[in-house]
Structure formats: structure tokens, C-alpha cells
XYZ file of C-alpha atoms in Angstrom:
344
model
C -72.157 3.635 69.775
C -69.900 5.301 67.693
C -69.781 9.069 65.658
C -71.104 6.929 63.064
C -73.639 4.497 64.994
C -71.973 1.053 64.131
C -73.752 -1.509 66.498
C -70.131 -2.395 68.064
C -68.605 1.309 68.154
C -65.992 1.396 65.285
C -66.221 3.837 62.719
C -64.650 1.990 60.252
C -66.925 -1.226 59.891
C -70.605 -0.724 58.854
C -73.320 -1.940 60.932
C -74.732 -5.386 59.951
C -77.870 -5.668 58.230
C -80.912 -5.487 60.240
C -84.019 -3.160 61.316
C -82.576 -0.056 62.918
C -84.908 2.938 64.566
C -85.884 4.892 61.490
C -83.659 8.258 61.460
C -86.245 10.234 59.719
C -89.536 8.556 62.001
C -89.199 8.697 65.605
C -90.867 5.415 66.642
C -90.368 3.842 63.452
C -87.618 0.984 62.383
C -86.042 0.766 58.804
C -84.045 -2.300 57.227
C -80.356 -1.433 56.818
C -79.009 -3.836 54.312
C -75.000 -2.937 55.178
C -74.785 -0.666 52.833
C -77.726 1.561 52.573
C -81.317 1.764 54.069
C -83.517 -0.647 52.310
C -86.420 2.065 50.112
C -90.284 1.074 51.597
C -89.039 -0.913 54.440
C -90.036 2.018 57.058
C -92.613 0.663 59.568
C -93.565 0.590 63.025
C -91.468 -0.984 65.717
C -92.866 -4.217 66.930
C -93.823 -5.082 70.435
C -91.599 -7.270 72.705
C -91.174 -10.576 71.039
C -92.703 -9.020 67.567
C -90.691 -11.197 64.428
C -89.885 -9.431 61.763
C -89.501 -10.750 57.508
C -86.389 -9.961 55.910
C -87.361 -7.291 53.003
C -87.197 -8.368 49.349
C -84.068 -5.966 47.940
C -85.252 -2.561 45.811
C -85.256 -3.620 41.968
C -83.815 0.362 41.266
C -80.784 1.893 42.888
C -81.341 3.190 46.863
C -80.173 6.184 48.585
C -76.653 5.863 49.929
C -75.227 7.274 52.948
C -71.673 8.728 52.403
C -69.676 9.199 55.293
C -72.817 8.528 57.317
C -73.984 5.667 59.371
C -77.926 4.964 59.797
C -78.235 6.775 63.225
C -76.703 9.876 62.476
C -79.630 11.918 61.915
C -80.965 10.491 64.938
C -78.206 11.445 67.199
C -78.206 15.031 65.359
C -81.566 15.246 67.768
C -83.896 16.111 64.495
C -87.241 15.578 65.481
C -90.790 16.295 64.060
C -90.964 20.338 64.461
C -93.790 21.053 67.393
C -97.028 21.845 65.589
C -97.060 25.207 67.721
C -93.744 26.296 66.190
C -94.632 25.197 62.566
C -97.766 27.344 63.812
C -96.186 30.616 64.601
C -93.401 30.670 61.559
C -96.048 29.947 59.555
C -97.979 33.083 60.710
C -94.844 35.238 60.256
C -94.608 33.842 56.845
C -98.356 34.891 55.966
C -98.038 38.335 56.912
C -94.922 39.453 55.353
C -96.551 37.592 51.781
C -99.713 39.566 52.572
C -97.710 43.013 52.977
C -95.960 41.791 49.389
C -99.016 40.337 47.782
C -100.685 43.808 49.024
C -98.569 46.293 47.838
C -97.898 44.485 44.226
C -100.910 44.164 43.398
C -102.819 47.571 44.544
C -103.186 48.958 41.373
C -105.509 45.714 40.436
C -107.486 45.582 43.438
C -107.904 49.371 43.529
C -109.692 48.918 40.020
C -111.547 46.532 41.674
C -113.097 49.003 43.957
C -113.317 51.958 41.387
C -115.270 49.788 38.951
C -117.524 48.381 41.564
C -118.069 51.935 43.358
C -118.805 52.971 39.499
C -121.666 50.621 39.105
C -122.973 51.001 42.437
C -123.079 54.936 41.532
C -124.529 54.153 38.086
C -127.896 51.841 39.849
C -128.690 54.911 41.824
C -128.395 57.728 39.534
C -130.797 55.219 37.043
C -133.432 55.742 40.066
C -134.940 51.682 39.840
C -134.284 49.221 41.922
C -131.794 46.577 40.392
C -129.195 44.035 41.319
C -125.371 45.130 41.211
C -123.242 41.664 40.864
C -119.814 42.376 42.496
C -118.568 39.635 39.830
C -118.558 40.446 36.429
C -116.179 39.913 34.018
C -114.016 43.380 34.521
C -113.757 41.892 38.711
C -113.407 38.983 37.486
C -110.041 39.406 35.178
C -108.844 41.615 37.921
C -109.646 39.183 40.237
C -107.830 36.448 38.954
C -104.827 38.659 38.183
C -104.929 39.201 42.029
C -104.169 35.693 42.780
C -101.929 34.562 39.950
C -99.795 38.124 41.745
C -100.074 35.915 44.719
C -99.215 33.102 43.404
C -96.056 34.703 41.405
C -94.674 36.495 45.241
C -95.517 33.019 47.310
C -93.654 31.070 44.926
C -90.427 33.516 45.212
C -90.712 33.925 48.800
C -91.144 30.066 49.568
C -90.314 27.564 46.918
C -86.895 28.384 45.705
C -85.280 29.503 49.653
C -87.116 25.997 50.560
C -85.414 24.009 47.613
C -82.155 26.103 48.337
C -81.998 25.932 51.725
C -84.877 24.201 53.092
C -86.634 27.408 55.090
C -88.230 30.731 54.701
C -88.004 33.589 57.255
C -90.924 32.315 59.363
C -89.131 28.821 59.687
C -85.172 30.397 60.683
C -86.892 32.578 62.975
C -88.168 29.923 64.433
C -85.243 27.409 63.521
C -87.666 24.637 61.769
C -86.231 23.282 58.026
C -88.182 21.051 55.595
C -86.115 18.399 54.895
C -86.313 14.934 52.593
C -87.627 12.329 54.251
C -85.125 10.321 52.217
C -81.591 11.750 52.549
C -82.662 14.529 55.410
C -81.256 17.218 53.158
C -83.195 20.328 51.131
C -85.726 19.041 49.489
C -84.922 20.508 45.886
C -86.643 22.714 43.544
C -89.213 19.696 41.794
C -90.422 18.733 45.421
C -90.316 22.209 47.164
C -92.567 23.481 43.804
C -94.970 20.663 44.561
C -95.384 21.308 48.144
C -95.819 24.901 47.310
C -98.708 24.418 44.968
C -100.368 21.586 46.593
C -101.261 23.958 49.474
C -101.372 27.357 46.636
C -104.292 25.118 46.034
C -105.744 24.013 49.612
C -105.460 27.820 50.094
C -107.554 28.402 47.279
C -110.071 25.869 48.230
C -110.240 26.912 52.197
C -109.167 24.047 53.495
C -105.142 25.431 53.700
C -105.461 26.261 57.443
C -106.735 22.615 58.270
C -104.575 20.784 56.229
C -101.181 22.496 56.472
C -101.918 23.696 60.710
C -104.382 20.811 61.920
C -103.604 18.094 60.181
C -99.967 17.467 61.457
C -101.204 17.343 65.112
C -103.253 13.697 64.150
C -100.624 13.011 62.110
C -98.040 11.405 64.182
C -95.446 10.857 64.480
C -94.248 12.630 60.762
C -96.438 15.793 61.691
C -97.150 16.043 58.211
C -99.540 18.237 56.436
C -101.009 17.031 52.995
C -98.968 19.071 51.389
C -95.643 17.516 52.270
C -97.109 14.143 52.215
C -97.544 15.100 48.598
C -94.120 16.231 48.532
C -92.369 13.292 50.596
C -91.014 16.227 52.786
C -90.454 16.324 57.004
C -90.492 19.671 59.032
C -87.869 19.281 61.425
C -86.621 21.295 64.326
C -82.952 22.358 63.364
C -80.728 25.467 63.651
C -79.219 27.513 60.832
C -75.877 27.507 60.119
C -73.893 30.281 61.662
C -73.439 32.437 58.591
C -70.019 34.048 57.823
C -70.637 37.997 58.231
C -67.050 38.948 57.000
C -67.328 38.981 53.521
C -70.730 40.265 53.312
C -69.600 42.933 55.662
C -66.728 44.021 53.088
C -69.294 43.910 49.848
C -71.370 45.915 52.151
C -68.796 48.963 52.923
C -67.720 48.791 49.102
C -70.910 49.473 48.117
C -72.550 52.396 50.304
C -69.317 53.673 50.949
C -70.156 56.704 48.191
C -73.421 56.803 49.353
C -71.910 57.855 52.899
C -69.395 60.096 51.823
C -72.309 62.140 49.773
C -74.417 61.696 52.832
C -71.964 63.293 54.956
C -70.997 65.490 52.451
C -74.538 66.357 52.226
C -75.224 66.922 56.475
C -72.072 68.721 56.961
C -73.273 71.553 54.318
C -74.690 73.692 56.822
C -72.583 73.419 59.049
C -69.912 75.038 56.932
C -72.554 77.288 55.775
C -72.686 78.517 59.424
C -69.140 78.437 60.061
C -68.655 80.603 56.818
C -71.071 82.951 58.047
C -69.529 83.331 61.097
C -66.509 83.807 60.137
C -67.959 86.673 57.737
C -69.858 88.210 60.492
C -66.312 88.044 62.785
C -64.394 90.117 59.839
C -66.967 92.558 59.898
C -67.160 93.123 63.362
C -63.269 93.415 63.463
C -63.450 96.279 60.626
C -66.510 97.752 62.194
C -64.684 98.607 65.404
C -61.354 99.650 63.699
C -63.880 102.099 61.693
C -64.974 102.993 65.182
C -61.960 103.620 66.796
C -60.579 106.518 63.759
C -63.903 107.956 64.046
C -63.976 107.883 68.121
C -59.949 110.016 67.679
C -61.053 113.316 67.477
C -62.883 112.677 70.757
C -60.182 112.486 73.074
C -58.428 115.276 74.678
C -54.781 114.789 73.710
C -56.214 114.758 69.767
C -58.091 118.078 70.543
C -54.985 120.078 71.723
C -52.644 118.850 68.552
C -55.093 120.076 66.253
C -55.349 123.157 68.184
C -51.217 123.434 67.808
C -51.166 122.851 64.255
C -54.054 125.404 63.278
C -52.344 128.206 65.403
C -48.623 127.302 63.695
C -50.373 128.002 60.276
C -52.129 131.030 60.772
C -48.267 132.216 61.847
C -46.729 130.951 58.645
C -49.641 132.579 56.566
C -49.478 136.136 58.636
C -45.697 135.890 57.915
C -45.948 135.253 54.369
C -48.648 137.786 53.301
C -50.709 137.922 50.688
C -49.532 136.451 47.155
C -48.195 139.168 44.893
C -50.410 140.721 42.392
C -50.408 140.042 38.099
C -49.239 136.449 39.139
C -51.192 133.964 36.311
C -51.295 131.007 35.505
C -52.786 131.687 31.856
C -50.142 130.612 29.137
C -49.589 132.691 25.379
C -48.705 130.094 22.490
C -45.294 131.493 21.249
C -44.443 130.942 17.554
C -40.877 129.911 16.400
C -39.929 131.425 12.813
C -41.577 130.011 9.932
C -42.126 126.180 11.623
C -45.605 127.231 12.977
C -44.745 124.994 15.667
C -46.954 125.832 19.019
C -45.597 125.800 22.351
């Protein structure tokens, strides 16, 4: 069989009509009319000399396969996810909506408690016995804004990366996709909203856990929940596409690349505060010890004997001169030039 699983292995004829094994159902055969796959004509294969009816063609247009032949999903090796993997992602998925749901809505369910702390408080300061309903309307507006929070954060965190790309972080960490059961592609926004809310709702009514965890492991061989019954979805076991880091990498640098250079801008501050103040500390100690060093002069013997010298030279010179003569003054008369009164 060929890339494109024609019957007689060439890719360029397609495979003559008949029942082939049912791409999307293991177990399960589907009417290929040459063309396309024949809409409603999925059913189980028969037993060993089982006859099967030609189907009656679709009255609408039917699914095409472009560039596909009818067993290439099959040989893609996309199978019903195991219900112990669907299991775990969907446990990852719960808690990081819970930390969400949690912190966006604490304000409302803190008033919850305040107001139902506040009545408690009121009954026993009244000193009778009553009853203190934990539902009233105040809990009950609160309440419901609770859940539509929920409802708001499940809806972003599954329904549109399901309709985009067919998984949420529980199901690429655990490489599971939801898929059409039709064309084996992401199911879209109209059928990922409608799985979404059909189990919103089973959630709401208790019965989530055994309808979207239990149910799939009776269900064989779709392993499908009611909620992607009522969605005409599969959960299949696939890997993600390798993603393409480069570019992201490059919008990445461009965009905390200030934020780094303040950031080291920011660390390296005391560090040049240090170095400053070292250096500081290092010119002070340099004129320190030249301050030292004039002071420490007149200490050493050499110094001592030249000022001795030069003290005993100057009492000669002032011996030799004498004292200074006498009516010597310093004291200046103002001496007035004929008729100009000018002072000298």
C-alpha cells in the first residue's frame, strides 16, 4: 500500500469504491465511493463471510479528502487516546483552572464568607436560638457570580486553544488532541463551544467526573465521553508540532532587552557605589601618609642638625648688624603743594 493507501500501491489512481477500515474507528469499516467517504456509512466490520449492501449516496455534499487517500489517518497511527492519559491531562487541566478560577474570583467568595461570618455573629449576639441559612439572596448573587467567573476562565482556557489547535496544556503535556471525527482536523470554534458547555453543565450537575472520565472506558472503541458525542469530536493520541523557537526567541530579546539593561543597570549600582568608595578611601589614605611623612621631618636627625645650622648663622648676622638705629618711623606728614591743596 502506497503513501496514499490505494488498494494496488499507486499514488496517482484512487482506490475503488468499497468498505475500507474506518480511519477515525479502529474496528470499524466505512464506504469509500472513489472519491470521498460515503457520510453515515461507518459500521462495524462483519465476520468472515459477512455481505455487505451498497449505501444509498448522501443527498448533501460529503467531506472530501485532498491530497489524502482513506487510510492515511490510519497509517498516521491515531488511535483512541488511553482513558488513563485523557485521565491525567485532564487533572492537570483542573488544577491550573482552579488556581485561575480561585484567584479571579476571591473578592466574591471572600464576601461570601464575611457576610455569612456576619450573620452567624449577628444569631449569637441576639442571644435565641435560630436558624442561619448559608443561602440567601446576598450568597446567592455571589454565588452565581462565582460560577459564571468559572465559566468565563474555562471557556478561555479550553474552548478557543481546542477550536484553534485542538488541545489545552493538560492534553500537549500529555500529547492527546481532540480532533473531528469527520476530517480528523481541529474541531472549530461552534463544536469545541459545544463540547465545552455540554460538560460546563455535567460539571454543574455532578455527573462531569462520570461522564467525561468513566464513560469513555465502556465506550469503545471511540472512548467518547457525552460531551464529545455531543460534539461529534475523537480524543486521539498525537504529538504537537515541533514549534519554531527562532522568531519567538527574537520578539523575546526585543522586548526585555530594556528591561535587562535597567536590571543590570540597577544590580551593578552598588557595586560602583563600593568601587567609588574605595577609591575615595585610597586618595585619602595616600594624602594621609604624605601629611604624615612632613609632620614625621623634624624627627629625624639629619633635619635636627640643619635647623640647628641655620638658627646659629642668624644669631651671627643679627650680632653683626646691631640694633636698628634710633628716630627711624614709619609715620608719614601730608605735605601741601602751593595753593592746589593737593595731599600727598
Amino acid at each position: 500500500m502506497s503513501d496514499r493507501g490505494t488498494p494496488d500501491g499507486s499514488a496517482s489512481e484512487s482506490p475503488a469504491p468499497g468498505y475500507y477500515p474506518d480511519p477515525s474507528i479502529p474496528g470499524y469499516i466505512r464506504y469509500w465511493d472513489g472519491r470521498a467517504w460515503v457520510p453515515g456509512s461507518s459500521r462495524r466490520a462483519p465476520q468472515e463471510g459477512g455481505v455487505l449492501s451498497q449505501p444509498t449516496p448522501p443527498a448533501g455534499p460529503v467531506w472530501t479528502l485532498p491530497l489524502q487517500g482513506p487510510f492515511t489517518s490510519v497509517e498516521r497511527g491515531e488511535r483512541a487516546a488511553p482513558v488513563v492519559r485523557r485521565f491525567a491531562a485532564r487533572a492537570v487541566d483542573a488544577l491550573l483552572k482552579s488556581v485561575i478560577v480561585a484567584g479571579a474570583s476571591e473578592p466574591l467568595w471572600l464576601a461570601v464568607l464575611r457576610h455569612v461570618r456576619q450573620r452567624i455573629d449577628d444569631a449569637a449576639a441576639a442571644g435565641q436560638s435560630t436558624t442561619v441559612w448559608l443561602i440567601d439572596g446576598t450568597t446567592g448573587v455571589l454565588g452565581a457570580a462565582v460560577v459564571a467567573v468559572a465559566l468565563v476562565t474555562g471557556f478561555l482556557y479550553e474552548a478557543l486553544p481546542t477550536a484553534r489547535w485542538g488541545r489545552t496544556p493538560g492534553k500537549w503535556l500529555f500529547a492527546l488532541a481532540v480532533v473531528d471525527v469527520e476530517t480528523m482536523t481541529p474541531p472549530g470554534f461552534r463544536r469545541a463551544t459545544r463540547r465545552y458547555l455540554t460538560r460546563f453543565l455535567l460539571n454543574v450537575l455532578l455527573i462531569g467526573f462520570l461522564t467525561s472520565s468513566l464513560w469513555p472506558v465502556a465506550d469503545y472503541p471511540r472512548r467518547q465521553g457525552w460531551h464529545d458525542k455531543a460534539a461529534h469530536t475523537w480524543v486521539v493520541r498525537r504529538s504537537a508540532t515541533p514549534l519554531d523557537w527562532k522568531p519567538l526567541r527574537t520578539r523575546l530579546r526585543r522586548l526585555i532587552g530594556p528591561v535587562r539593561r535597567w536590571y543590570e543597570s540597577w544590580a551593578r549600582r552598588p557595586e560602583r557605589t563600593r568601587t567609588a568608595e574605595a577609591a575615595a578611601k585610597a586618595e585619602e589614605s595616600r594624602g594621609s601618609k604624605t601629611r604624615l611623612d612632613l609632620v614625621g621631618l623634624s624627627d629625624r636627625p639629619e633635619t635636627a642638625a640643619a635647623v640647628g645650622s641655620i638658627e646659629a648663622v642668624l644669631e651671627r648676622v643679627f650680632r653683626t648688624l646691631g640694633p636698628p638705629p634710633e628716630g627711624l618711623s614709619h609715620d608719614k606728614e601730608p605735605v601741601v603743594h602751593g595753593g592746589g591743596g593737593n595731599a600727598q
